[in-house]
Amino acid sequence: MSLAFSVINRYKSETVTESTGTNGATVRVAVEAAVGTAVGAVKSSMGAVKSSMGAVKSAVGVAVETVVARSAVEAEVARVAVGAAVRVAVETVVARAVVEAVVARVAVGAVARVAMGAVVRVAVGAVVRVAVGAVPELPELPGLPELPELRDPAQESLKSSA
C-alpha cells in the first residue's frame, strides 16, 4: 500500500510542478481528485482482500474441523472394528478349545469302552472256556451198562447228623 501512495504522490508533484499559470489550480484539483479516487480504490481493494482472507480463514477452519471430526469418527470405527475382531477371535479360540475338549473326552471314552469291552470279552471267554473245558461231556456209548452213583462217606455222615 505504501508503494501505491508513493507512486500517486510522485505523479501529483510532477504534474503540479509542470503546470504553470492559471491552469495549475485546475490541474491540482484534478490530480487531487484522481489521488482521492485511487486511494479509495486501493482501500476498497484492501477491504475485498480482507474479506477474502476472512472467507479463506473460515473455509480453513471448517476444513480443519471436518478433518478432525472425520479422524475421530474413523478412530472410533477402527476401535469398534478391532474390538469386534478381538471378540470374534477370542470366541473362536474358546469354541475351538471346547470342541477339542469334547472330542478328546469322547475319544477317550470310546477308547476306554473298546478296551473295557475287549477285557470283558477276553475274561468272559476265558472263564467260559475253562468252565466248559472242566466239565467234558461224556459220549454215550451203546451197550455199556449204567454206572452206579458214587457215594462219598463224608457226605453221608454230614447228611445223617443234620
PDB file of C-alpha atoms in Angstrom:
ATOM      1  CA  MET A   1       0.000   0.000   0.000  1.00  0.00           C
ATOM      2  CA  SER A   2       2.890   2.413   0.673  1.00  0.00           C
ATOM      3  CA  LEU A   3       4.190   1.747  -2.845  1.00  0.00           C
ATOM      4  CA  ALA A   4       0.844   2.837  -4.307  1.00  0.00           C
ATOM      5  CA  PHE A   5       0.856   6.053  -2.245  1.00  0.00           C
ATOM      6  CA  SER A   6       4.438   6.910  -3.242  1.00  0.00           C
ATOM      7  CA  VAL A   7       3.569   6.448  -6.931  1.00  0.00           C
ATOM      8  CA  ILE A   8       0.479   8.654  -6.548  1.00  0.00           C
ATOM      9  CA  ASN A   9       2.371  11.365  -4.624  1.00  0.00           C
ATOM     10  CA  ARG A  10       5.164  11.389  -7.183  1.00  0.00           C
ATOM     11  CA  TYR A  11       2.653  11.727 -10.032  1.00  0.00           C
ATOM     12  CA  LYS A  12       0.902  14.510  -8.146  1.00  0.00           C
ATOM     13  CA  SER A  13       4.076  16.513  -7.500  1.00  0.00           C
ATOM     14  CA  GLU A  14       5.378  16.078 -11.049  1.00  0.00           C
ATOM     15  CA  THR A  15       2.047  17.132 -12.556  1.00  0.00           C
ATOM     16  CA  VAL A  16       1.696  20.166 -10.314  1.00  0.00           C
ATOM     17  CA  THR A  17       5.262  21.421 -10.921  1.00  0.00           C
ATOM     18  CA  GLU A  18       4.963  21.049 -14.668  1.00  0.00           C
ATOM     19  CA  SER A  19       1.729  23.059 -14.782  1.00  0.00           C
ATOM     20  CA  THR A  20       2.046  26.853 -14.882  1.00  0.00           C
ATOM     21  CA  GLY A  21      -0.270  29.805 -14.760  1.00  0.00           C
ATOM     22  CA  THR A  22      -3.990  29.650 -14.110  1.00  0.00           C
ATOM     23  CA  ASN A  23      -4.037  26.126 -15.368  1.00  0.00           C
ATOM     24  CA  GLY A  24      -2.078  24.980 -12.275  1.00  0.00           C
ATOM     25  CA  ALA A  25      -5.038  25.213  -9.910  1.00  0.00           C
ATOM     26  CA  THR A  26      -7.236  23.162 -12.208  1.00  0.00           C
ATOM     27  CA  VAL A  27      -4.542  20.559 -12.633  1.00  0.00           C
ATOM     28  CA  ARG A  28      -4.016  20.430  -8.883  1.00  0.00           C
ATOM     29  CA  VAL A  29      -7.719  19.855  -8.261  1.00  0.00           C
ATOM     30  CA  ALA A  30      -7.828  17.181 -10.957  1.00  0.00           C
ATOM     31  CA  VAL A  31      -4.755  15.470  -9.544  1.00  0.00           C
ATOM     32  CA  GLU A  32      -6.148  15.559  -6.007  1.00  0.00           C
ATOM     33  CA  ALA A  33      -9.423  14.105  -7.266  1.00  0.00           C
ATOM     34  CA  ALA A  34      -7.519  11.383  -9.102  1.00  0.00           C
ATOM     35  CA  VAL A  35      -5.448  10.698  -6.000  1.00  0.00           C
ATOM     36  CA  GLY A  36      -8.593  10.504  -3.857  1.00  0.00           C
ATOM     37  CA  THR A  37     -10.193   8.121  -6.326  1.00  0.00           C
ATOM     38  CA  ALA A  38      -7.053   5.973  -6.441  1.00  0.00           C
ATOM     39  CA  VAL A  39      -6.813   5.910  -2.640  1.00  0.00           C
ATOM     40  CA  GLY A  40     -10.495   4.947  -2.440  1.00  0.00           C
ATOM     41  CA  ALA A  41      -9.920   2.178  -4.975  1.00  0.00           C
ATOM     42  CA  VAL A  42      -6.915   0.917  -3.007  1.00  0.00           C
ATOM     43  CA  LYS A  43      -8.911   0.958   0.245  1.00  0.00           C
ATOM     44  CA  SER A  44     -11.764  -0.855  -1.456  1.00  0.00           C
ATOM     45  CA  SER A  45      -9.330  -3.449  -2.819  1.00  0.00           C
ATOM     46  CA  MET A  46      -7.818  -3.875   0.629  1.00  0.00           C
ATOM     47  CA  GLY A  47     -11.322  -4.392   2.065  1.00  0.00           C
ATOM     48  CA  ALA A  48     -12.002  -7.026  -0.581  1.00  0.00           C
ATOM     49  CA  VAL A  49      -8.694  -8.726   0.258  1.00  0.00           C
ATOM     50  CA  LYS A  50      -9.572  -8.712   3.970  1.00  0.00           C
ATOM     51  CA  SER A  51     -12.996 -10.132   3.193  1.00  0.00           C
ATOM     52  CA  SER A  52     -11.402 -12.825   1.036  1.00  0.00           C
ATOM     53  CA  MET A  53      -8.928 -13.612   3.810  1.00  0.00           C
ATOM     54  CA  GLY A  54     -11.839 -13.941   6.246  1.00  0.00           C
ATOM     55  CA  ALA A  55     -13.568 -16.331   3.865  1.00  0.00           C
ATOM     56  CA  VAL A  56     -10.345 -18.319   3.474  1.00  0.00           C
ATOM     57  CA  LYS A  57      -9.874 -18.493   7.252  1.00  0.00           C
ATOM     58  CA  SER A  58     -13.471 -19.619   7.671  1.00  0.00           C
ATOM     59  CA  ALA A  59     -13.062 -22.264   4.960  1.00  0.00           C
ATOM     60  CA  VAL A  60      -9.811 -23.456   6.529  1.00  0.00           C
ATOM     61  CA  GLY A  61     -11.496 -23.636   9.937  1.00  0.00           C
ATOM     62  CA  VAL A  62     -14.367 -25.677   8.508  1.00  0.00           C
ATOM     63  CA  ALA A  63     -11.907 -27.936   6.685  1.00  0.00           C
ATOM     64  CA  VAL A  64      -9.850 -28.465   9.847  1.00  0.00           C
ATOM     65  CA  GLU A  65     -12.976 -29.208  11.881  1.00  0.00           C
ATOM     66  CA  THR A  66     -14.128 -31.633   9.190  1.00  0.00           C
ATOM     67  CA  VAL A  67     -10.764 -33.412   9.160  1.00  0.00           C
ATOM     68  CA  VAL A  68     -10.696 -33.611  12.968  1.00  0.00           C
ATOM     69  CA  ALA A  69     -14.273 -34.898  13.109  1.00  0.00           C
ATOM     70  CA  ARG A  70     -13.614 -37.412  10.336  1.00  0.00           C
ATOM     71  CA  SER A  71     -10.446 -38.665  12.022  1.00  0.00           C
ATOM     72  CA  ALA A  72     -12.337 -39.014  15.320  1.00  0.00           C
ATOM     73  CA  VAL A  73     -15.085 -40.991  13.588  1.00  0.00           C
ATOM     74  CA  GLU A  74     -12.523 -43.151  11.771  1.00  0.00           C
ATOM     75  CA  ALA A  75     -10.680 -43.787  15.043  1.00  0.00           C
ATOM     76  CA  GLU A  76     -13.939 -44.822  16.729  1.00  0.00           C
ATOM     77  CA  VAL A  77     -14.853 -47.077  13.792  1.00  0.00           C
ATOM     78  CA  ALA A  78     -11.378 -48.626  13.895  1.00  0.00           C
ATOM     79  CA  ARG A  79     -11.654 -49.164  17.660  1.00  0.00           C
ATOM     80  CA  VAL A  80     -15.049 -50.836  17.295  1.00  0.00           C
ATOM     81  CA  ALA A  81     -13.790 -52.974  14.408  1.00  0.00           C
ATOM     82  CA  VAL A  82     -10.687 -54.044  16.344  1.00  0.00           C
ATOM     83  CA  GLY A  83     -12.812 -54.826  19.409  1.00  0.00           C
ATOM     84  CA  ALA A  84     -15.199 -56.893  17.313  1.00  0.00           C
ATOM     85  CA  ALA A  85     -12.316 -58.737  15.647  1.00  0.00           C
ATOM     86  CA  VAL A  86     -10.716 -59.463  19.028  1.00  0.00           C
ATOM     87  CA  ARG A  87     -14.040 -60.719  20.425  1.00  0.00           C
ATOM     88  CA  VAL A  88     -14.581 -62.961  17.396  1.00  0.00           C
ATOM     89  CA  ALA A  89     -11.026 -64.293  17.664  1.00  0.00           C
ATOM     90  CA  VAL A  90     -11.395 -64.994  21.395  1.00  0.00           C
ATOM     91  CA  GLU A  91     -14.788 -66.634  20.887  1.00  0.00           C
ATOM     92  CA  THR A  92     -13.316 -68.735  18.072  1.00  0.00           C
ATOM     93  CA  VAL A  93     -10.390 -69.839  20.246  1.00  0.00           C
ATOM     94  CA  VAL A  94     -12.706 -70.654  23.166  1.00  0.00           C
ATOM     95  CA  ALA A  95     -15.161 -72.505  20.936  1.00  0.00           C
ATOM     96  CA  ARG A  96     -12.330 -74.447  19.308  1.00  0.00           C
ATOM     97  CA  ALA A  97     -10.892 -75.363  22.727  1.00  0.00           C
ATOM     98  CA  VAL A  98     -14.320 -76.523  23.922  1.00  0.00           C
ATOM     99  CA  VAL A  99     -14.843 -78.587  20.770  1.00  0.00           C
ATOM    100  CA  GLU A 100     -11.369 -80.107  21.069  1.00  0.00           C
ATOM    101  CA  ALA A 101     -12.006 -80.938  24.735  1.00  0.00           C
ATOM    102  CA  VAL A 102     -15.323 -82.602  23.874  1.00  0.00           C
ATOM    103  CA  VAL A 103     -13.717 -84.521  21.009  1.00  0.00           C
ATOM    104  CA  ALA A 104     -10.884 -85.630  23.298  1.00  0.00           C
ATOM    105  CA  ARG A 105     -13.359 -86.687  26.002  1.00  0.00           C
ATOM    106  CA  VAL A 106     -15.450 -88.642  23.501  1.00  0.00           C
ATOM    107  CA  ALA A 107     -12.325 -90.230  22.036  1.00  0.00           C
ATOM    108  CA  VAL A 108     -11.022 -91.207  25.481  1.00  0.00           C
ATOM    109  CA  GLY A 109     -14.449 -92.589  26.395  1.00  0.00           C
ATOM    110  CA  ALA A 110     -14.601 -94.566  23.164  1.00  0.00           C
ATOM    111  CA  VAL A 111     -11.105 -95.960  23.700  1.00  0.00           C
ATOM    112  CA  ALA A 112     -11.977 -96.835  27.298  1.00  0.00           C
ATOM    113  CA  ARG A 113     -15.202 -98.529  26.213  1.00  0.00           C
ATOM    114  CA  VAL A 114     -13.412-100.511  23.498  1.00  0.00           C
ATOM    115  CA  ALA A 115     -10.639-101.527  25.890  1.00  0.00           C
ATOM    116  CA  MET A 116     -13.117-102.456  28.629  1.00  0.00           C
ATOM    117  CA  GLY A 117     -15.185-104.434  26.137  1.00  0.00           C
ATOM    118  CA  ALA A 118     -12.104-106.278  24.964  1.00  0.00           C
ATOM    119  CA  VAL A 119     -11.047-107.070  28.544  1.00  0.00           C
ATOM    120  CA  VAL A 120     -14.542-108.252  29.448  1.00  0.00           C
ATOM    121  CA  ARG A 121     -14.807-110.351  26.309  1.00  0.00           C
ATOM    122  CA  VAL A 122     -11.409-111.930  26.925  1.00  0.00           C
ATOM    123  CA  ALA A 123     -12.177-112.571  30.604  1.00  0.00           C
ATOM    124  CA  VAL A 124     -15.642-113.961  29.956  1.00  0.00           C
ATOM    125  CA  GLY A 125     -14.338-116.048  27.083  1.00  0.00           C
ATOM    126  CA  ALA A 126     -11.559-117.441  29.264  1.00  0.00           C
ATOM    127  CA  VAL A 127     -13.979-118.250  32.097  1.00  0.00           C
ATOM    128  CA  VAL A 128     -16.415-119.896  29.714  1.00  0.00           C
ATOM    129  CA  ARG A 129     -13.658-121.867  28.033  1.00  0.00           C
ATOM    130  CA  VAL A 130     -12.257-123.004  31.375  1.00  0.00           C
ATOM    131  CA  ALA A 131     -15.713-123.891  32.687  1.00  0.00           C
ATOM    132  CA  VAL A 132     -16.690-125.700  29.540  1.00  0.00           C
ATOM    133  CA  GLY A 133     -13.334-127.455  29.377  1.00  0.00           C
ATOM    134  CA  ALA A 134     -13.568-128.546  33.039  1.00  0.00           C
ATOM    135  CA  VAL A 135     -16.857-130.367  32.523  1.00  0.00           C
ATOM    136  CA  PRO A 136     -16.388-132.505  29.471  1.00  0.00           C
ATOM    137  CA  GLU A 137     -19.407-134.190  28.086  1.00  0.00           C
ATOM    138  CA  LEU A 138     -19.147-137.939  28.025  1.00  0.00           C
ATOM    139  CA  PRO A 139     -20.309-139.523  24.846  1.00  0.00           C
ATOM    140  CA  GLU A 140     -22.958-142.109  25.138  1.00  0.00           C
ATOM    141  CA  LEU A 141     -21.666-145.448  24.122  1.00  0.00           C
ATOM    142  CA  PRO A 142     -24.200-148.069  23.125  1.00  0.00           C
ATOM    143  CA  GLY A 143     -24.216-151.301  25.030  1.00  0.00           C
ATOM    144  CA  LEU A 144     -22.485-150.059  28.213  1.00  0.00           C
ATOM    145  CA  PRO A 145     -24.272-150.557  31.494  1.00  0.00           C
ATOM    146  CA  GLU A 146     -25.149-147.523  33.531  1.00  0.00           C
ATOM    147  CA  LEU A 147     -22.588-146.626  36.137  1.00  0.00           C
ATOM    148  CA  PRO A 148     -23.769-146.692  39.716  1.00  0.00           C
ATOM    149  CA  GLU A 149     -23.830-143.418  41.534  1.00  0.00           C
ATOM    150  CA  LEU A 150     -20.732-142.945  43.646  1.00  0.00           C
ATOM    151  CA  ARG A 151     -21.298-142.109  47.280  1.00  0.00           C
ATOM    152  CA  ASP A 152     -18.982-140.151  49.466  1.00  0.00           C
ATOM    153  CA  PRO A 153     -18.966-141.433  53.059  1.00  0.00           C
ATOM    154  CA  ALA A 154     -18.127-137.973  54.418  1.00  0.00           C
ATOM    155  CA  GLN A 155     -21.161-136.528  52.718  1.00  0.00           C
ATOM    156  CA  GLU A 156     -23.336-139.327  54.112  1.00  0.00           C
ATOM    157  CA  SER A 157     -22.231-138.620  57.672  1.00  0.00           C
ATOM    158  CA  LEU A 158     -22.995-134.904  57.261  1.00  0.00           C
ATOM    159  CA  LYS A 159     -26.497-135.694  55.993  1.00  0.00           C
ATOM    160  CA  SER A 160     -27.263-138.089  58.852  1.00  0.00           C
ATOM    161  CA  SER A 161     -26.077-135.656  61.551  1.00  0.00           C
ATOM    162  CA  ALA A 162     -28.232-132.873  60.183  1.00  0.00           C
TER     163      ALA A 162
END
